[in-house]
mmCIF file of C-alpha atoms in Angstrom:
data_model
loop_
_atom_site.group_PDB
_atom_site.id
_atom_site.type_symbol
_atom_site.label_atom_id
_atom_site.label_comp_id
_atom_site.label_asym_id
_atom_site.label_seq_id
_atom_site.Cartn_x
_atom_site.Cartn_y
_atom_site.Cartn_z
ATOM 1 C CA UNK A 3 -0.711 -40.636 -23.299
ATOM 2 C CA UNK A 4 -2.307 -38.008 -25.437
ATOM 3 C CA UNK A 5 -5.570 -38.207 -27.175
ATOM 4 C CA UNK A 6 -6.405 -37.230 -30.443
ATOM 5 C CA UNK A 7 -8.514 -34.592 -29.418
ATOM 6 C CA UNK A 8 -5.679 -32.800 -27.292
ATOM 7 C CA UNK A 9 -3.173 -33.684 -30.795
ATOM 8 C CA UNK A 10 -5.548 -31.571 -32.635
ATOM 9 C CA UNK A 11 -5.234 -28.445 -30.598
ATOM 10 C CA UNK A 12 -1.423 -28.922 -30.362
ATOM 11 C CA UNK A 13 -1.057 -30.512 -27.170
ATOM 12 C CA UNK A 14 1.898 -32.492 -26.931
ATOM 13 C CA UNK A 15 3.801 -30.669 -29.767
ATOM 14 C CA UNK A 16 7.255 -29.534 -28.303
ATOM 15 C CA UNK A 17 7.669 -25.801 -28.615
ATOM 16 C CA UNK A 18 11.087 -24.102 -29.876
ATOM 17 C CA UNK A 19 13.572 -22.824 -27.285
ATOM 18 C CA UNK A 20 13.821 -18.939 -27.125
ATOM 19 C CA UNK A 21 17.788 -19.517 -28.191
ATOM 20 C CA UNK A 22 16.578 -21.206 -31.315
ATOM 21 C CA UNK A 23 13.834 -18.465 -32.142
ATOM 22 C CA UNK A 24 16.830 -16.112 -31.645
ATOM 23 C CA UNK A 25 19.535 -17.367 -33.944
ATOM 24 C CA UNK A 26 17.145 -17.621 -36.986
ATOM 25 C CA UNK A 27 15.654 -13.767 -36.775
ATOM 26 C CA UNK A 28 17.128 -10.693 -36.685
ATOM 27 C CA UNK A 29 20.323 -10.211 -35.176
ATOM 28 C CA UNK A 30 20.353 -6.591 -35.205
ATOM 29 C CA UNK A 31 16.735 -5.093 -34.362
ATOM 30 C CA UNK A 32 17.681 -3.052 -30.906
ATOM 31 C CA UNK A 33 13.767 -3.354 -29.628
ATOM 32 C CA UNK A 34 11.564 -5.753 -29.720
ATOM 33 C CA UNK A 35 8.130 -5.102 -30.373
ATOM 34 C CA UNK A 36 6.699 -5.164 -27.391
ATOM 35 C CA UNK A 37 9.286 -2.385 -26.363
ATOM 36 C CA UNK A 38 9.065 -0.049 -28.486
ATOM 37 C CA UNK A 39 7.384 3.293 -27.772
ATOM 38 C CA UNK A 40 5.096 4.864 -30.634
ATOM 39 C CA UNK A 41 3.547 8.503 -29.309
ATOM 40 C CA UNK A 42 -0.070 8.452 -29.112
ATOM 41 C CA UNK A 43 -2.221 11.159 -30.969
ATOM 42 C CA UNK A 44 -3.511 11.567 -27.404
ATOM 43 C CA UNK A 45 -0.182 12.211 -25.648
ATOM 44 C CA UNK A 46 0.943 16.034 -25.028
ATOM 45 C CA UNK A 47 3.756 17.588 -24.539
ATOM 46 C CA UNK A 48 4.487 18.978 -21.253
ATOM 47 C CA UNK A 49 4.159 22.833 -21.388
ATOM 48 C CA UNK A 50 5.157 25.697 -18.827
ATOM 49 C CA UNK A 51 1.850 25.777 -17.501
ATOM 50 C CA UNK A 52 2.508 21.765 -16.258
ATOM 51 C CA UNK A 53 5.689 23.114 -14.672
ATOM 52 C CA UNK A 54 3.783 25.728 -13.116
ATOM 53 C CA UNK A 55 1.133 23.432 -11.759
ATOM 54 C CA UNK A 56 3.187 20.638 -10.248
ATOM 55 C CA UNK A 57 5.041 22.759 -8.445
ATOM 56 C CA UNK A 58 2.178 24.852 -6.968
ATOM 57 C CA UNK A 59 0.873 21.275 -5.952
ATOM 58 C CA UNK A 60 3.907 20.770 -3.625
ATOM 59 C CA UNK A 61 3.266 23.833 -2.293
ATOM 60 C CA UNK A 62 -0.299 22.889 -1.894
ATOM 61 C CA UNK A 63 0.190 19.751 -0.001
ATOM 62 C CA UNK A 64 2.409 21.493 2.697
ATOM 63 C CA UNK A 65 0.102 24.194 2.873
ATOM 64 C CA UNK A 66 -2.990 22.227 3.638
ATOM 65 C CA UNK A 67 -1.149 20.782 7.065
ATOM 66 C CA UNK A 68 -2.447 21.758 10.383
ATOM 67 C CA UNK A 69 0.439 21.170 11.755
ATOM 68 C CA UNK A 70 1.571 25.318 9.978
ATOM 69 C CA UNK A 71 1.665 28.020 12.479
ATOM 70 C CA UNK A 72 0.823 31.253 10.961
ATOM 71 C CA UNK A 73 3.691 32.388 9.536
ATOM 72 C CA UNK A 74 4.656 29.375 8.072
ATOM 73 C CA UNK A 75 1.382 29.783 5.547
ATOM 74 C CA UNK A 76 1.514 33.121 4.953
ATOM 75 C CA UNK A 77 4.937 32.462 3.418
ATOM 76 C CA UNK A 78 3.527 29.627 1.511
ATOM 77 C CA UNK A 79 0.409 31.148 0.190
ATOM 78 C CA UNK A 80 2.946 34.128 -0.931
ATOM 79 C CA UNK A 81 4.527 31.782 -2.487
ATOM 80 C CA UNK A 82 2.295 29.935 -4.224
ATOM 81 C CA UNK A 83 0.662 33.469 -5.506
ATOM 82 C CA UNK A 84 4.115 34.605 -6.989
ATOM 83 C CA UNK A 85 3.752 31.511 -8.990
ATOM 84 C CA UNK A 86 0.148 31.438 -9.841
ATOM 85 C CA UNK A 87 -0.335 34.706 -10.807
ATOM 86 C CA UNK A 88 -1.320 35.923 -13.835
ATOM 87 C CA UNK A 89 -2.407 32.409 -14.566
ATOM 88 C CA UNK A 90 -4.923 31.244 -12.511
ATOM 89 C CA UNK A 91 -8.111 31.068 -14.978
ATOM 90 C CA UNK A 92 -6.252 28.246 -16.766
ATOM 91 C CA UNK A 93 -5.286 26.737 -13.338
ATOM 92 C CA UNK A 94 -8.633 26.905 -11.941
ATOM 93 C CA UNK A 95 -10.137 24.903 -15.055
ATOM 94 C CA UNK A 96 -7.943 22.048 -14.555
ATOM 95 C CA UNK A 97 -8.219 19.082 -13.034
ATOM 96 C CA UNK A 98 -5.970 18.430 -10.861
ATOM 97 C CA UNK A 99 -4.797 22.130 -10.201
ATOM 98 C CA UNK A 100 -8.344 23.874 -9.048
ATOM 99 C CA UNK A 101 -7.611 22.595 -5.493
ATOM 100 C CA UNK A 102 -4.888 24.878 -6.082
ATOM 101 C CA UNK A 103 -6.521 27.943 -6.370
ATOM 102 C CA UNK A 104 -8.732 26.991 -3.587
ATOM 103 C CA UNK A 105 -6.166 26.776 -0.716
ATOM 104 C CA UNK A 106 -5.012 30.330 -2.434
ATOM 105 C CA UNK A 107 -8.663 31.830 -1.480
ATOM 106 C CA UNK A 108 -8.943 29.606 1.820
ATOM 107 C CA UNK A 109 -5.735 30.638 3.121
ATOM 108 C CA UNK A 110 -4.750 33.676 1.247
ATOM 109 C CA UNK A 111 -5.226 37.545 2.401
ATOM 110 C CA UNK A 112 -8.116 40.150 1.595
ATOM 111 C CA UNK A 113 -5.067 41.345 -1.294
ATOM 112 C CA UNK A 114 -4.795 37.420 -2.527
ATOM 113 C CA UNK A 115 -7.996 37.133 -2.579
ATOM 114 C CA UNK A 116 -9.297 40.259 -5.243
ATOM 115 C CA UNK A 117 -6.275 39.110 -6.791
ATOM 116 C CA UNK A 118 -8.065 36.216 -7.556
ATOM 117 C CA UNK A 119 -11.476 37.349 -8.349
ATOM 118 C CA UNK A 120 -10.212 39.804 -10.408
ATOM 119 C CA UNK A 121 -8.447 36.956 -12.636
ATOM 120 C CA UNK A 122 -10.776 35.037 -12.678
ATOM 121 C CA UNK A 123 -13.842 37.654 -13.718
ATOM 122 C CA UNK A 124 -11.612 39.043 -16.666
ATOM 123 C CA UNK A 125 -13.301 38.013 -20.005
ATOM 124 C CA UNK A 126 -11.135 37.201 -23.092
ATOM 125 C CA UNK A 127 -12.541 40.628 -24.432
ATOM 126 C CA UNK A 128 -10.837 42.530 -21.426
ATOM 127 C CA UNK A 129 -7.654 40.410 -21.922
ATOM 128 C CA UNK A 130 -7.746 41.104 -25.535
ATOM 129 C CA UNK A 131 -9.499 43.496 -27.521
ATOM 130 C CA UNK A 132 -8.954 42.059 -30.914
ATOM 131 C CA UNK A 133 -10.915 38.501 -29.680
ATOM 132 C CA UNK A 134 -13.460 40.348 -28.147
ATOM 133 C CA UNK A 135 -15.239 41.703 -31.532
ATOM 134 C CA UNK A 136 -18.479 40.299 -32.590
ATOM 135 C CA UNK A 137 -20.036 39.298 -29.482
ATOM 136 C CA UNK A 138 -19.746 39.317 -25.426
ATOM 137 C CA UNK A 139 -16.438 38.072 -24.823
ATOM 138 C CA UNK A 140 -16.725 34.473 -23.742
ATOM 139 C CA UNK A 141 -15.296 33.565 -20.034
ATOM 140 C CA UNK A 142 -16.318 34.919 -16.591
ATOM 141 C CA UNK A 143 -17.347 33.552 -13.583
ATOM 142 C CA UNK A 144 -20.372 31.799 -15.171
ATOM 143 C CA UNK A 145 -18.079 29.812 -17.118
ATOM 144 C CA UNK A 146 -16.299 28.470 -14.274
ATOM 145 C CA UNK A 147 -19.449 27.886 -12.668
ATOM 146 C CA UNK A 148 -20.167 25.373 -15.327
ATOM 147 C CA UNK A 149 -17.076 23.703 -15.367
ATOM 148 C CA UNK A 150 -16.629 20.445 -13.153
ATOM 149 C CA UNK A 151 -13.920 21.074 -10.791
ATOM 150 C CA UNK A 152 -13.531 25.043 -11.221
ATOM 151 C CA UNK A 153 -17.482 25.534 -9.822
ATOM 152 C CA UNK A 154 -15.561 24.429 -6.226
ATOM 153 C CA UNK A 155 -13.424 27.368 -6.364
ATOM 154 C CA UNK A 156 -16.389 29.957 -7.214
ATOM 155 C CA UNK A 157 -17.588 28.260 -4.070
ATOM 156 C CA UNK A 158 -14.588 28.512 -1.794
ATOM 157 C CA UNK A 159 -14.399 32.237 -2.978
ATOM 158 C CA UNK A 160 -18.235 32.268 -1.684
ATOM 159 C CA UNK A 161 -17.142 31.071 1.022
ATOM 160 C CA UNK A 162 -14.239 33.040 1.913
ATOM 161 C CA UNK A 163 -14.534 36.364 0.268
ATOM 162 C CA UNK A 164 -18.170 37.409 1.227
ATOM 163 C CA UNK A 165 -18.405 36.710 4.759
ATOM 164 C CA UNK A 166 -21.165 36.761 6.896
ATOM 165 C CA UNK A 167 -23.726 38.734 6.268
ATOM 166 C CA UNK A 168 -25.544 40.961 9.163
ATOM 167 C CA UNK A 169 -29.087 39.207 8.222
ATOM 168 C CA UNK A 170 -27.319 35.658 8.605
ATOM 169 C CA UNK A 171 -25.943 36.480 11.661
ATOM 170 C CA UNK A 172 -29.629 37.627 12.777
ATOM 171 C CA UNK A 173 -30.833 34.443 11.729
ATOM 172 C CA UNK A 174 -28.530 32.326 13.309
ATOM 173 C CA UNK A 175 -29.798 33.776 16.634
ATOM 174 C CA UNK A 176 -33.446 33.090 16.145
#
């Protein structure tokens, strides 16, 4: 039996069949709401750089095995430099892609790795003379020390490309 309190919220009321909805609507709408797909002001389009970056992850994830004998990375770190090159300040500020750059300095030769400091101190007034007027040219190292994940490969190239000094070795021993 059903009270009047459940009657009042529509217990008890029989619901239509999903055939009967269907005969009475539209008979020609080829999505439903629910699937249809409106692009988001937030949504991008993939660019070359994307491209660029998923594929120097794949290269990434092999490369960071232990299981590589020597040759096997220096073929993938050349690798991975033919495709980062010339690109790797945008690379290093992004998100997903600075780890990237990192293996490139980690794993990379002496050659790789000025490559790669070289990129990456180039202002936007050394790229481009016309964008450099009216000021120092923005960009640098001490941008990309500021930036989340691209401070990890200023520290990686730390790491890598100054080596030890003669006083830290002397200090170590003490």
């Amino acid at each position: 039996m059903v009270s009047n309190k459940q009657k009042a919220h529509g217990a008890g009321k029989k619901r239509k069949s999903p055939t009967a909805c269907s005969s009475g609507g539209k008979k020609n709408a080829s999505k439903s709401f629910k699937t249809q797909h409106y692009p988001s002001k937030f949504e991008k389009t993939p660019t070359d750089l994307d491209a660029i970056v998923a594929s120097s992850k794949v290269i990434w994830n092999k490369l960071r095995l232990h299981s590589n004998t020597p040759a096997q990375t220096r073929a993938l770190v050349a690798e991975l430099m033919d495709l980062i090159r010339g690109r790797i300040r945008p690379i290093a500020l992004k998100h997903d892609a600075a780890r990237v750059v990192q293996a490139a300095v980690q794993f990379g030769t002496l050659e790789d790795r000025r490559t790669i400091v070289a990129e990456l101190a180039a202002t936007e007034k050394e790229k481009d003379p016309k964008k450099g007027k009216g000021g120092g040219g923005s960009g640098g190292m001490l941008e990309l020390c500021t930036v989340q994940y691209a401070h990890f490969v200023i520290l990686k190239i730390i790491k890598y490309c100054c080596g030890p000094s003669p006083s830290a070795a002397a200090a170590a021993k003490k």
